[in-house]
PDB file of C-alpha atoms in Angstrom:
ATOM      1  CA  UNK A 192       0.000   0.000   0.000  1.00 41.00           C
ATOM      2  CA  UNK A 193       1.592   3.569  -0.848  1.00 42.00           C
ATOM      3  CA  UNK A 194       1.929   5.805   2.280  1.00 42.00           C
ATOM      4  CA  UNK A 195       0.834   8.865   0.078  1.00 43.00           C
ATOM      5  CA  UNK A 196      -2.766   7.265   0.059  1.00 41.00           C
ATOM      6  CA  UNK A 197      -2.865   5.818   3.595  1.00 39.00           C
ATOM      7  CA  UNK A 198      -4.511   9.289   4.769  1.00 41.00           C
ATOM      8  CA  UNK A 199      -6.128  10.594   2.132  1.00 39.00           C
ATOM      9  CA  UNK A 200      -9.380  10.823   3.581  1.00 41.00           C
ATOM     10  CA  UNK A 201      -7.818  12.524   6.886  1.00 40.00           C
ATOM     11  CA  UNK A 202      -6.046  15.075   4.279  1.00 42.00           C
ATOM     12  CA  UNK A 203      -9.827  16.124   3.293  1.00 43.00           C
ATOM     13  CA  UNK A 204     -11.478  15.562   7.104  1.00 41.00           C
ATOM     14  CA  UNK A 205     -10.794  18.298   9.427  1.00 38.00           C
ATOM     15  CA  UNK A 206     -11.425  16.728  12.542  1.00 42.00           C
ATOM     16  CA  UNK A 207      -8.635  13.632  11.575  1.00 42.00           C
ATOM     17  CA  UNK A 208      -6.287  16.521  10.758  1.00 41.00           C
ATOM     18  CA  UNK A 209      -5.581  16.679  14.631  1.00 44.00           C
ATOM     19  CA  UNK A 210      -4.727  12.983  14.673  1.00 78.00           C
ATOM     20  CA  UNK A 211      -1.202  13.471  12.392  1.00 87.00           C
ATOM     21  CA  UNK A 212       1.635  14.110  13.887  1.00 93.00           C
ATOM     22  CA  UNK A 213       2.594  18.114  13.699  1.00 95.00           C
ATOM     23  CA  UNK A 214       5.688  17.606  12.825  1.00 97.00           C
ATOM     24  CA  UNK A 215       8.286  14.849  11.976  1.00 98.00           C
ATOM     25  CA  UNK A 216      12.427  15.970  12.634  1.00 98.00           C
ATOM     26  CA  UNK A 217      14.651  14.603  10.829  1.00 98.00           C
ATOM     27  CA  UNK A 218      18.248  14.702  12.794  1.00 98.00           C
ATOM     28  CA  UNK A 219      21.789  13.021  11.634  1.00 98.00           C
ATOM     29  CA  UNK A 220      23.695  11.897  14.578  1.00 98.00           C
ATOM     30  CA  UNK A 221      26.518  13.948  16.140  1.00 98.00           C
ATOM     31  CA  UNK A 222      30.237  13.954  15.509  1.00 98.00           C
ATOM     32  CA  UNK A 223      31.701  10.477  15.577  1.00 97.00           C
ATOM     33  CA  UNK A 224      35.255   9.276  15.695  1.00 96.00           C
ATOM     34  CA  UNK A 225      34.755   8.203  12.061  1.00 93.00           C
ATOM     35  CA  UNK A 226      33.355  11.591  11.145  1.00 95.00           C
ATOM     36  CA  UNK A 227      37.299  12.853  13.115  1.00 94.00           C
ATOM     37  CA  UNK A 228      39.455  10.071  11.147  1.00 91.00           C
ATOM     38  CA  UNK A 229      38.356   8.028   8.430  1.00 87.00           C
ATOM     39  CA  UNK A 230      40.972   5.304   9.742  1.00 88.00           C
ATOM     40  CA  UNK A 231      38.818   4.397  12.647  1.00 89.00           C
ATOM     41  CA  UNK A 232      36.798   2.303  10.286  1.00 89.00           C
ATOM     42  CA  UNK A 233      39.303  -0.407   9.559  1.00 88.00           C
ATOM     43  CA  UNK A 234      39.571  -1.452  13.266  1.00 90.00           C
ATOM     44  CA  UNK A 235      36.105  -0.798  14.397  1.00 93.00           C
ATOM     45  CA  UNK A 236      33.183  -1.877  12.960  1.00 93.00           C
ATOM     46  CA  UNK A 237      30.749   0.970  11.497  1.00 93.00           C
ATOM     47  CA  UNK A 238      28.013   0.198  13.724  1.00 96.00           C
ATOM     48  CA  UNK A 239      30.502   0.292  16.929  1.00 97.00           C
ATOM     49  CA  UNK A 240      32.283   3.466  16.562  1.00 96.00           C
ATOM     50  CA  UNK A 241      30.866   6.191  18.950  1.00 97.00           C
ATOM     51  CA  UNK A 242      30.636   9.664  19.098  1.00 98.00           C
ATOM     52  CA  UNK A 243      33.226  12.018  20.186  1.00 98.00           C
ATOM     53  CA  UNK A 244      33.515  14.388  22.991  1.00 98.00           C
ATOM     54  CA  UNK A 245      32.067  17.044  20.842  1.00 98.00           C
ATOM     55  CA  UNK A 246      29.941  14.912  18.975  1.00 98.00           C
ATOM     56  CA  UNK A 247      28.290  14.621  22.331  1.00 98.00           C
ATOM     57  CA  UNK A 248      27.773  18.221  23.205  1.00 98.00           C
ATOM     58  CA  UNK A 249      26.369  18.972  19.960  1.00 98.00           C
ATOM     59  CA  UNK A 250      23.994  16.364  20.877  1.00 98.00           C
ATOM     60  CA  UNK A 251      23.073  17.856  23.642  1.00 98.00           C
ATOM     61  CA  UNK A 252      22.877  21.344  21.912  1.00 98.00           C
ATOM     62  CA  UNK A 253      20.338  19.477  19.532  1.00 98.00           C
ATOM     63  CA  UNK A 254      18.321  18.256  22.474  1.00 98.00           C
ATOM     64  CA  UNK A 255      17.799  22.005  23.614  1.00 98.00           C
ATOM     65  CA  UNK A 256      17.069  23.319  20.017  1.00 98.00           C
ATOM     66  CA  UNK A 257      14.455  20.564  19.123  1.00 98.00           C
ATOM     67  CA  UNK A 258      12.783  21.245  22.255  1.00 97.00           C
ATOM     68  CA  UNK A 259      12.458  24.872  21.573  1.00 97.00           C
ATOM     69  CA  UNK A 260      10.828  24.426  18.294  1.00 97.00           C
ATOM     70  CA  UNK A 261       8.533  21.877  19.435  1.00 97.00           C
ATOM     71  CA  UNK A 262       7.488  23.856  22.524  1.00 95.00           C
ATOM     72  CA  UNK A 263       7.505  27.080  21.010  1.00 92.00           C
ATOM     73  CA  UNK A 264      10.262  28.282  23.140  1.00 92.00           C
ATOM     74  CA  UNK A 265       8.184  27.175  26.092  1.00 89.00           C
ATOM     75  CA  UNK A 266       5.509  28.749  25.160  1.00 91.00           C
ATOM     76  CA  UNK A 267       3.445  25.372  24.564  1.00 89.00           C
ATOM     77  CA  UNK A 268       2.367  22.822  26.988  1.00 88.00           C
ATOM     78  CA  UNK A 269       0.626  20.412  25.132  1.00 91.00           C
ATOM     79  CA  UNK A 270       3.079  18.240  23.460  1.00 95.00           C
ATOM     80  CA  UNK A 271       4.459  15.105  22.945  1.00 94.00           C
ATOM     81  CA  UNK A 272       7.419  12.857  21.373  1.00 96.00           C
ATOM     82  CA  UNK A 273       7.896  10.063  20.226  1.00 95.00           C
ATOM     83  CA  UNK A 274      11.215   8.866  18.736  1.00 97.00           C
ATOM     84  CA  UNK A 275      12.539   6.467  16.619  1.00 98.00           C
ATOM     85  CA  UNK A 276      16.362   5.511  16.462  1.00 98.00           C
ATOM     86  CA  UNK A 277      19.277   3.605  14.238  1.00 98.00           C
ATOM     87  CA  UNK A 278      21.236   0.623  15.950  1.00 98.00           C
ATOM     88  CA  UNK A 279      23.884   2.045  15.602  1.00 98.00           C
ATOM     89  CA  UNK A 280      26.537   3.230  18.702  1.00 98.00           C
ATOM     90  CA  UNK A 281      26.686   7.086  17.457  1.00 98.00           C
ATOM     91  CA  UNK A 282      22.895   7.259  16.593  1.00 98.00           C
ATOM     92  CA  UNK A 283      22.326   5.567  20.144  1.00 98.00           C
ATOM     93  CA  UNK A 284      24.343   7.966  22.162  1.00 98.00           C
ATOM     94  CA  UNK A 285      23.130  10.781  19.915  1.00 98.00           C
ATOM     95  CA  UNK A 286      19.609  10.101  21.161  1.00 98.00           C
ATOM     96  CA  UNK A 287      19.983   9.861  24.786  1.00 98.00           C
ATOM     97  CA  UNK A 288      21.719  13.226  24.942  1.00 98.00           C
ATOM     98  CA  UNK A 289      19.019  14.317  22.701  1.00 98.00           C
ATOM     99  CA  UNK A 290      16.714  12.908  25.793  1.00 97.00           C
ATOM    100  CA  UNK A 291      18.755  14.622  28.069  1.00 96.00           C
ATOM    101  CA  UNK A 292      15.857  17.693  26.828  1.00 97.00           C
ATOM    102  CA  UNK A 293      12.835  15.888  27.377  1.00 97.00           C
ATOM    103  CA  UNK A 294      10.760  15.207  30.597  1.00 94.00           C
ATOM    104  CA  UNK A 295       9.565  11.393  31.124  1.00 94.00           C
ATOM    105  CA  UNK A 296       5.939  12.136  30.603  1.00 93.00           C
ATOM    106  CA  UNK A 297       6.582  13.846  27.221  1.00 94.00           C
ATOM    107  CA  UNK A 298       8.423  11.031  25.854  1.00 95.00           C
ATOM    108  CA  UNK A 299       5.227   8.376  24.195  1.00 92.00           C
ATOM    109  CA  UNK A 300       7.736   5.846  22.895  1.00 92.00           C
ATOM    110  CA  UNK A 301      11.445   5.102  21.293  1.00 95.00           C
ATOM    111  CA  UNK A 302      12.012   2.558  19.080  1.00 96.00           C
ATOM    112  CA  UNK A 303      15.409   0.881  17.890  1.00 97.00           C
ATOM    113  CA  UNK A 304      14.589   0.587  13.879  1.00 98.00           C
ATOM    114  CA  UNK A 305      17.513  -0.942  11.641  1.00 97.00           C
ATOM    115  CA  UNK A 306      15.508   0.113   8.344  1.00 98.00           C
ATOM    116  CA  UNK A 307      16.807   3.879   8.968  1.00 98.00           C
ATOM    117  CA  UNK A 308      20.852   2.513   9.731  1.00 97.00           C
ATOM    118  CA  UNK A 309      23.601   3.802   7.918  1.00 96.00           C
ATOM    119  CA  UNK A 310      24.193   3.060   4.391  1.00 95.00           C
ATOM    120  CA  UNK A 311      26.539  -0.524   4.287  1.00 93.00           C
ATOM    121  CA  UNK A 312      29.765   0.627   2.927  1.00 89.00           C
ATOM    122  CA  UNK A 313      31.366  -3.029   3.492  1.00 82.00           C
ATOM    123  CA  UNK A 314      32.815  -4.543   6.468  1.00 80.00           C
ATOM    124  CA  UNK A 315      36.796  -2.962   7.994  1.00 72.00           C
ATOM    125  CA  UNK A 316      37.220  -0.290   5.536  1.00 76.00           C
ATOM    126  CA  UNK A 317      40.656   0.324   4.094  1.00 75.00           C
ATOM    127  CA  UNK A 318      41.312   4.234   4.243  1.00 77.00           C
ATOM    128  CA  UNK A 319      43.210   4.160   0.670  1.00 78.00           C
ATOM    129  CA  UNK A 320      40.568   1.354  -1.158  1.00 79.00           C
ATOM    130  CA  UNK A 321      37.637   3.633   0.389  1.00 79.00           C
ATOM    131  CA  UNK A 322      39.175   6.786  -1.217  1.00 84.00           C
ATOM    132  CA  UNK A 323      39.568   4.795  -4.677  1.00 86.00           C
ATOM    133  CA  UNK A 324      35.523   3.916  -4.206  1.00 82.00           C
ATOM    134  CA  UNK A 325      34.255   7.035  -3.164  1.00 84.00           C
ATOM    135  CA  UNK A 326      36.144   8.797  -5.986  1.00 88.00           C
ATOM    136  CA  UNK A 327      34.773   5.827  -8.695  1.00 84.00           C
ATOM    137  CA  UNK A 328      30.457   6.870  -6.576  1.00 86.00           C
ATOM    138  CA  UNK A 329      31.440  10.014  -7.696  1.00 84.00           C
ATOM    139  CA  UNK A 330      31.702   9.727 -11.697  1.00 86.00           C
ATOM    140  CA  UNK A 331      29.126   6.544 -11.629  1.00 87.00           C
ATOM    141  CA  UNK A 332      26.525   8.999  -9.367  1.00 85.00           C
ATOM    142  CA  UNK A 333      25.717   8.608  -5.883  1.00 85.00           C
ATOM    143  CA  UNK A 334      22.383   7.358  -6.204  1.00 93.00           C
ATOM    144  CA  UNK A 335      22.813   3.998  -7.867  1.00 93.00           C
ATOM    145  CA  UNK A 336      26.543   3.125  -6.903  1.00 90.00           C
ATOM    146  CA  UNK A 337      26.649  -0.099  -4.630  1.00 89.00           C
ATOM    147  CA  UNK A 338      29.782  -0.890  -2.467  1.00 88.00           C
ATOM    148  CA  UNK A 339      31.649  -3.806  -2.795  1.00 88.00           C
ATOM    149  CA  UNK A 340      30.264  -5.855  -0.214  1.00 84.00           C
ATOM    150  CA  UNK A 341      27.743  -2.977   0.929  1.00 90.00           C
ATOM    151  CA  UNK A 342      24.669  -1.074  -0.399  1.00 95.00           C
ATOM    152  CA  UNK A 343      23.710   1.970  -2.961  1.00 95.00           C
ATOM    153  CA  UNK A 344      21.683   4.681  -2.087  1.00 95.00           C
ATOM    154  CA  UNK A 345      18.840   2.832  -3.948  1.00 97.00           C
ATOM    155  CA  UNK A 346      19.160  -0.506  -1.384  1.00 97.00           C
ATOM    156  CA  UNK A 347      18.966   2.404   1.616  1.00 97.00           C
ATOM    157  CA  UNK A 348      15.904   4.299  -0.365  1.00 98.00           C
ATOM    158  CA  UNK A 349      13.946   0.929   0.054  1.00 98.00           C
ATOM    159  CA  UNK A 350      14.531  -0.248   2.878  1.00 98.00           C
ATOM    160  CA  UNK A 351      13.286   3.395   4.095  1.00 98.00           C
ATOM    161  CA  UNK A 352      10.380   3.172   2.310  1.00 97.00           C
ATOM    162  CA  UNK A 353       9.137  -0.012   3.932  1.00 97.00           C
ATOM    163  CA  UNK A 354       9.797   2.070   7.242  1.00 97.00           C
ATOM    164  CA  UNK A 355       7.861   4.635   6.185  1.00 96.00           C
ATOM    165  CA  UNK A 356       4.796   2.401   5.876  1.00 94.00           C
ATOM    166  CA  UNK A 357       5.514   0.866   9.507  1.00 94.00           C
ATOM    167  CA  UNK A 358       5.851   4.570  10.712  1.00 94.00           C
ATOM    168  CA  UNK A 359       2.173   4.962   9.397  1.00 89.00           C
ATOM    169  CA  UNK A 360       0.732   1.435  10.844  1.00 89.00           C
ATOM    170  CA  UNK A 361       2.216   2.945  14.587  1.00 89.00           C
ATOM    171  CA  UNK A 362       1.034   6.431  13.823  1.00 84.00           C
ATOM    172  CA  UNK A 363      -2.531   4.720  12.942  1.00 81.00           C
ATOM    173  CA  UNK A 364      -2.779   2.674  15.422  1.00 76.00           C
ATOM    174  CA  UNK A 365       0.040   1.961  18.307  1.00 64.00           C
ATOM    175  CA  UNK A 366       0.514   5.336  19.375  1.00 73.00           C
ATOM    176  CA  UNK A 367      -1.225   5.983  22.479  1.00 70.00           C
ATOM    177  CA  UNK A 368      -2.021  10.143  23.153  1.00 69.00           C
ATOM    178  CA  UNK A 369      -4.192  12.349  23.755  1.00 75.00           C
ATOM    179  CA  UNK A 370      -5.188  14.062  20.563  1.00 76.00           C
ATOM    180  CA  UNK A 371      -5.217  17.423  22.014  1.00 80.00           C
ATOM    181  CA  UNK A 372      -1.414  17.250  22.334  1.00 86.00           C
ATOM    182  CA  UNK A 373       1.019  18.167  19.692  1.00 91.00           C
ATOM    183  CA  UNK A 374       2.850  14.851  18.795  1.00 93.00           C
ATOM    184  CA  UNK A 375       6.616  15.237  16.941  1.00 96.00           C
ATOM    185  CA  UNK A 376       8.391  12.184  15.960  1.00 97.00           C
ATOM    186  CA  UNK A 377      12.183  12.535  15.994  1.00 98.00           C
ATOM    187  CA  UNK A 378      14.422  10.026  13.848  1.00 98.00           C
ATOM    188  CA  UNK A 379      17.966  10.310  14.826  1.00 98.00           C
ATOM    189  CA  UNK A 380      19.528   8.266  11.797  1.00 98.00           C
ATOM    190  CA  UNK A 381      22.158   9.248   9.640  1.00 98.00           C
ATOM    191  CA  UNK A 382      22.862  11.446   6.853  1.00 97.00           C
ATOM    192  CA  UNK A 383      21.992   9.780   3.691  1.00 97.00           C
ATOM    193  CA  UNK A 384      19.376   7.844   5.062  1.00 98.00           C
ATOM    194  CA  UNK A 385      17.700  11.174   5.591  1.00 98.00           C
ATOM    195  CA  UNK A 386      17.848  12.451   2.293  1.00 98.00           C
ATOM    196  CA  UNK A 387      16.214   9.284   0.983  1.00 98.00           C
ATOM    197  CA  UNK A 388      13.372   9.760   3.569  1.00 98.00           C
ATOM    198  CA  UNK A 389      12.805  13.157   1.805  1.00 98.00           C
ATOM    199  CA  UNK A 390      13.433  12.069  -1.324  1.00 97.00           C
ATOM    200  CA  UNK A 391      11.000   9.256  -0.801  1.00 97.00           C
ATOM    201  CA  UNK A 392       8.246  11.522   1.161  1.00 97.00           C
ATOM    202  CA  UNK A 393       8.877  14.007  -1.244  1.00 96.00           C
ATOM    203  CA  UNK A 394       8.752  12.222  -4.531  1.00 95.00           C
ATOM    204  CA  UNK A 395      11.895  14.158  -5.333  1.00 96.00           C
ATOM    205  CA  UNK A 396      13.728  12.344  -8.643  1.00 94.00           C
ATOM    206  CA  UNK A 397      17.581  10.985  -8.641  1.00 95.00           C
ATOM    207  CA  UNK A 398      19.104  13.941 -10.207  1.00 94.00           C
ATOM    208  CA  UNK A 399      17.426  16.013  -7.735  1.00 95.00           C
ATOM    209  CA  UNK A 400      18.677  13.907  -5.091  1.00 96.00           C
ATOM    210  CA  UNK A 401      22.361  13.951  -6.807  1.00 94.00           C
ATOM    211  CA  UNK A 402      22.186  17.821  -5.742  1.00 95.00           C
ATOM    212  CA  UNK A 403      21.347  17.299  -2.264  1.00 96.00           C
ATOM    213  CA  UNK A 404      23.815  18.815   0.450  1.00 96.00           C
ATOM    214  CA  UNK A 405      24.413  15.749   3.650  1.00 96.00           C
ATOM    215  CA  UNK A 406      23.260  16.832   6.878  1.00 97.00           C
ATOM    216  CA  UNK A 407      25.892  18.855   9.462  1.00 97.00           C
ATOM    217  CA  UNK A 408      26.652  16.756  12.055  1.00 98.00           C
ATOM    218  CA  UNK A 409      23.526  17.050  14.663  1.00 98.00           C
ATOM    219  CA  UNK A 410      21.996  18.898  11.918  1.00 98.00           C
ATOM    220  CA  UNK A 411      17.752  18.734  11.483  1.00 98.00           C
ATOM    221  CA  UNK A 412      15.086  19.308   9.493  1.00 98.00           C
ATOM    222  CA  UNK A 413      11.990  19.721  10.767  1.00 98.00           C
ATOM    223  CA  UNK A 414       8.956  18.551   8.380  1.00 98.00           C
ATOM    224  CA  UNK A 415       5.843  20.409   9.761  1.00 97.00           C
ATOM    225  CA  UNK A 416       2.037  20.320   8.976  1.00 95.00           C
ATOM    226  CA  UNK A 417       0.919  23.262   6.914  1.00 92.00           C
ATOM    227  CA  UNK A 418      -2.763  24.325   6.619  1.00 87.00           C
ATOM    228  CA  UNK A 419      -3.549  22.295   4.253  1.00 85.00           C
ATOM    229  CA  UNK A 420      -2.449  19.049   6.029  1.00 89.00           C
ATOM    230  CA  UNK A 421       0.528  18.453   3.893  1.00 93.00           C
ATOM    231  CA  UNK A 422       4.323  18.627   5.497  1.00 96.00           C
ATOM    232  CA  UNK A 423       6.713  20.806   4.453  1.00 97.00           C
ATOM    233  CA  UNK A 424       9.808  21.835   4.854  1.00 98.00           C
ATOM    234  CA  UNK A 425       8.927  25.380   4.373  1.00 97.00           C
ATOM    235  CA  UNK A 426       6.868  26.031   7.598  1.00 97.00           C
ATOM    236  CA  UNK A 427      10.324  26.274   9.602  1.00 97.00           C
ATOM    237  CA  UNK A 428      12.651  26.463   7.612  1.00 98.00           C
ATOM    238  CA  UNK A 429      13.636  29.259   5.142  1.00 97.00           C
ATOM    239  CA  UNK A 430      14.347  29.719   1.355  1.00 97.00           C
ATOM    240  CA  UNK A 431      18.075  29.919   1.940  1.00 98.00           C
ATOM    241  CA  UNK A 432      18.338  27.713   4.533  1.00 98.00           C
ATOM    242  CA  UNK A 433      16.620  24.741   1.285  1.00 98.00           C
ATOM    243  CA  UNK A 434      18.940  26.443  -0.809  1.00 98.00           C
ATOM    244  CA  UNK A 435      21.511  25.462   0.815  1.00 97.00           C
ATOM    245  CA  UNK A 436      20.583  21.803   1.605  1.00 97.00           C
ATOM    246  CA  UNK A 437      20.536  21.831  -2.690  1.00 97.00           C
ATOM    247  CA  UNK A 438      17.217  22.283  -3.377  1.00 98.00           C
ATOM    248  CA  UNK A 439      16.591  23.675  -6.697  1.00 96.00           C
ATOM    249  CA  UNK A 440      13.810  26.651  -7.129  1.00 95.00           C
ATOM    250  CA  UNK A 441      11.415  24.332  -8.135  1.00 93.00           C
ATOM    251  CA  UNK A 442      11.525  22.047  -5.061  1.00 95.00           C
ATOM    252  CA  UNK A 443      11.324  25.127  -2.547  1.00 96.00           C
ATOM    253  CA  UNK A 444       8.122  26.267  -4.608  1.00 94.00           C
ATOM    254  CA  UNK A 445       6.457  23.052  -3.923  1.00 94.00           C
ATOM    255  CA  UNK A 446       7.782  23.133  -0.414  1.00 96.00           C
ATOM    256  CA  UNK A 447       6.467  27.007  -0.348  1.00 95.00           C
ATOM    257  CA  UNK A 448       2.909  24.997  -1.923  1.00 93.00           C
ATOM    258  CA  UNK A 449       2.736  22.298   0.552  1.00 93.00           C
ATOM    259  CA  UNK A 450       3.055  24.747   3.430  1.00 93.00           C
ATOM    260  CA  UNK A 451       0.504  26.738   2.080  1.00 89.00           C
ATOM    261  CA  UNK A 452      -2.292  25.240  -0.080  1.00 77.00           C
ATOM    262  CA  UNK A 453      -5.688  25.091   1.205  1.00 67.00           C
ATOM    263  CA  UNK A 454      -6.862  21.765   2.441  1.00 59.00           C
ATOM    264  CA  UNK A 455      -8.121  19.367   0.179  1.00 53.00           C
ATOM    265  CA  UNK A 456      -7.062  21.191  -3.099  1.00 55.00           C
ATOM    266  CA  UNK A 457      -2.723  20.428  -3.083  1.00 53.00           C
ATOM    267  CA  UNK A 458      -2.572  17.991  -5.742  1.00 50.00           C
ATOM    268  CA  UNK A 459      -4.486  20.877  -8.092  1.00 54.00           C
ATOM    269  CA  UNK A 460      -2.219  23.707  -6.949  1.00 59.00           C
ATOM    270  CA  UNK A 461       1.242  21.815  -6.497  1.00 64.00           C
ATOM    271  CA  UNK A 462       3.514  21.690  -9.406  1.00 59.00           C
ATOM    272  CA  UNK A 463       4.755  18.248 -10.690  1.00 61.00           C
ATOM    273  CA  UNK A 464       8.155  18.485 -12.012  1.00 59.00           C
ATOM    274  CA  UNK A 465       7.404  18.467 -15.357  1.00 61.00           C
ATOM    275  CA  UNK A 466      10.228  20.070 -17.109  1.00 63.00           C
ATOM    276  CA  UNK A 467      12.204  16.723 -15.873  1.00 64.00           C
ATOM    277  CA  UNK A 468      10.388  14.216 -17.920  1.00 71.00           C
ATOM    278  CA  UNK A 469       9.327  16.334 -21.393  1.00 72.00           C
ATOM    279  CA  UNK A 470      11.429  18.661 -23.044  1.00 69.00           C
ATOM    280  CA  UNK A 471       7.938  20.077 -23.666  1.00 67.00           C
ATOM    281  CA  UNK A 472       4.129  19.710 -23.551  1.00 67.00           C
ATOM    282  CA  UNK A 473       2.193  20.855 -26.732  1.00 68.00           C
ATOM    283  CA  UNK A 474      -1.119  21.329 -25.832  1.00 62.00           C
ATOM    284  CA  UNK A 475      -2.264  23.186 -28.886  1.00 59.00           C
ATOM    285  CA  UNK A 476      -3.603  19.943 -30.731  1.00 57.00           C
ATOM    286  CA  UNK A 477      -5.672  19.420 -27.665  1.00 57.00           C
ATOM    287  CA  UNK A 478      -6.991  22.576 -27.129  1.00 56.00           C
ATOM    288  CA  UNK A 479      -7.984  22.724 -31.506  1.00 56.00           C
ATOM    289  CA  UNK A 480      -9.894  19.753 -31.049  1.00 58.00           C
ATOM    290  CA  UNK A 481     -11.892  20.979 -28.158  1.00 54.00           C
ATOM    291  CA  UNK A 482     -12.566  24.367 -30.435  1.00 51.00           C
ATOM    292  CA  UNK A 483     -13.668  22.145 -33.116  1.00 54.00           C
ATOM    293  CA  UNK A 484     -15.856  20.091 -31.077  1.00 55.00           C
ATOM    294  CA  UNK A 485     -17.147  23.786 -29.548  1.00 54.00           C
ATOM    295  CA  UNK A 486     -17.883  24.975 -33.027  1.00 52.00           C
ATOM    296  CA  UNK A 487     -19.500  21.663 -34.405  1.00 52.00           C
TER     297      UNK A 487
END
């Protein structure tokens, strides 16, 4: 079942608007000792190698800033989390100083998922082999390159998608709130399996993709209901702050749509990217034959 049609009968129902989530934050874990010195990858496994001492106070830092946002600065009482987490050792640690912000009756759930881990690169990585591979991603394209031993971007994009349609099942039905309260779902995963959960939420192509910018270290992105039901990118954040991340003018104006379009009327107002699939569109035949028909 696609997760695009799982709610569309909330998207046109007012009163199951307040039953989505208001927001879903998208956070890369903090600095690791991998991030510090590629090397550390052909002693320690990928999954075991932890964060550093800053790594961990930019965690922390991330905690703070999240809960701002989600509180309003403290100006909100009524919400909730509820957060989901990658196996591995950085994304782990990552989260619990993330937690570190968040008082026990705010937190709904956590949940270890190993559908939103890091991209498999291999097993011990050789420093000077990895630097040959990265080098050959680069000319074949990011997207569809597949490690030796390890996974492309397109393995990570589907496992993610099969987590998105789990995310929806506990959304629907296993998370336990009051509907009155705000509820924000926080995924502390890792960079590129973020940009395939926008890319997948999104329906953005593979070139677009190609462009996109990895998350900073602790970095977020904060995916928030507009008033038209849809998330967007463009409730919180700003124009230059997508322009940065690589999105092209086009994306930010359907983020800029999504935020804004009137309930029950997005899929008329939103732009599909056309100009990526058709040079152009000649309508003119069709529109003479409806004269004709007019005339006739």
């Amino acid at each position: 079942m696609r997760l695009e049609s799982i709610y569309i009968s909330e998207m046109n129902n007012q009163d199951q608007h307040k039953f989505l989530p208001k927001r879903i934050i998208l956070v890369r874990h903090g600095e690791s000792a991998g991030n510090l010195d590629g090397s550390a990858y052909t002693t320690t496994p990928d999954y075991k190698i932890p964060l550093t001492p800053d790594g961990i106070a930019q965690a922390k830092l991330a905690g703070t800033q999240i809960r701002d946002v989600i509180s309003d600065s403290g100006k909100l009482r009524n919400w909730k989390v509820c957060l989901y987490v990658s196996p591995y050792e950085r994304t782990r640690s990552t989260l619990r100083e993330i937690g570190r912000s968040f008082p026990r009756k705010r937190v709904i759930g956590v949940r270890e998922e190993c559908r939103i881990r890091e991209q498999d690169f291999g097993n011990f990585q050789i420093t000077e082999r990895m630097k040959v591979i990265k080098e050959t991603r680069e000319r074949f394209g990011r997207f569809f390159y597949r490690f030796p031993e390890g996974e492309s971007a397109a393995d990570v994009f589907d496992r993610v998608s099969s987590f998105l349609e789990s995310l929806w099942r506990d959304i629907d039905s296993r998370l336990h709130y009051d509907p009155s309260d705000d509820l924000n779902i926080i995924i502390v995963s890792h960079g590129l399996a973020s940009r395939v959960f926008l890319m997948k939420w999104f329906k953005w192509t593979v070139e677009q993709f190609e462009y996109l910018n990895n998350f900073n270290n602790c970095e977020f992105r904060v995916m928030q209901l507009g008033d038209g039901g849809e998330y967007s990118l463009a409730v919180y954040h700003s124009d230059e702050e997508m322009q940065e991340w690589g999105l092209s003018a086009e994306m930010i104006a359907d983020q800029k749509c999504r935020a804004n379009a009137t309930r029950g009327v997005m899929m008329e107002k939103c732009p599909w990217y056309l100009d990526h699939f058709f040079d152009h569109l000649d309508t003119d035949s069709d529109d003479n034959e409806d004269a004709k028909k007019t005339v006739s």
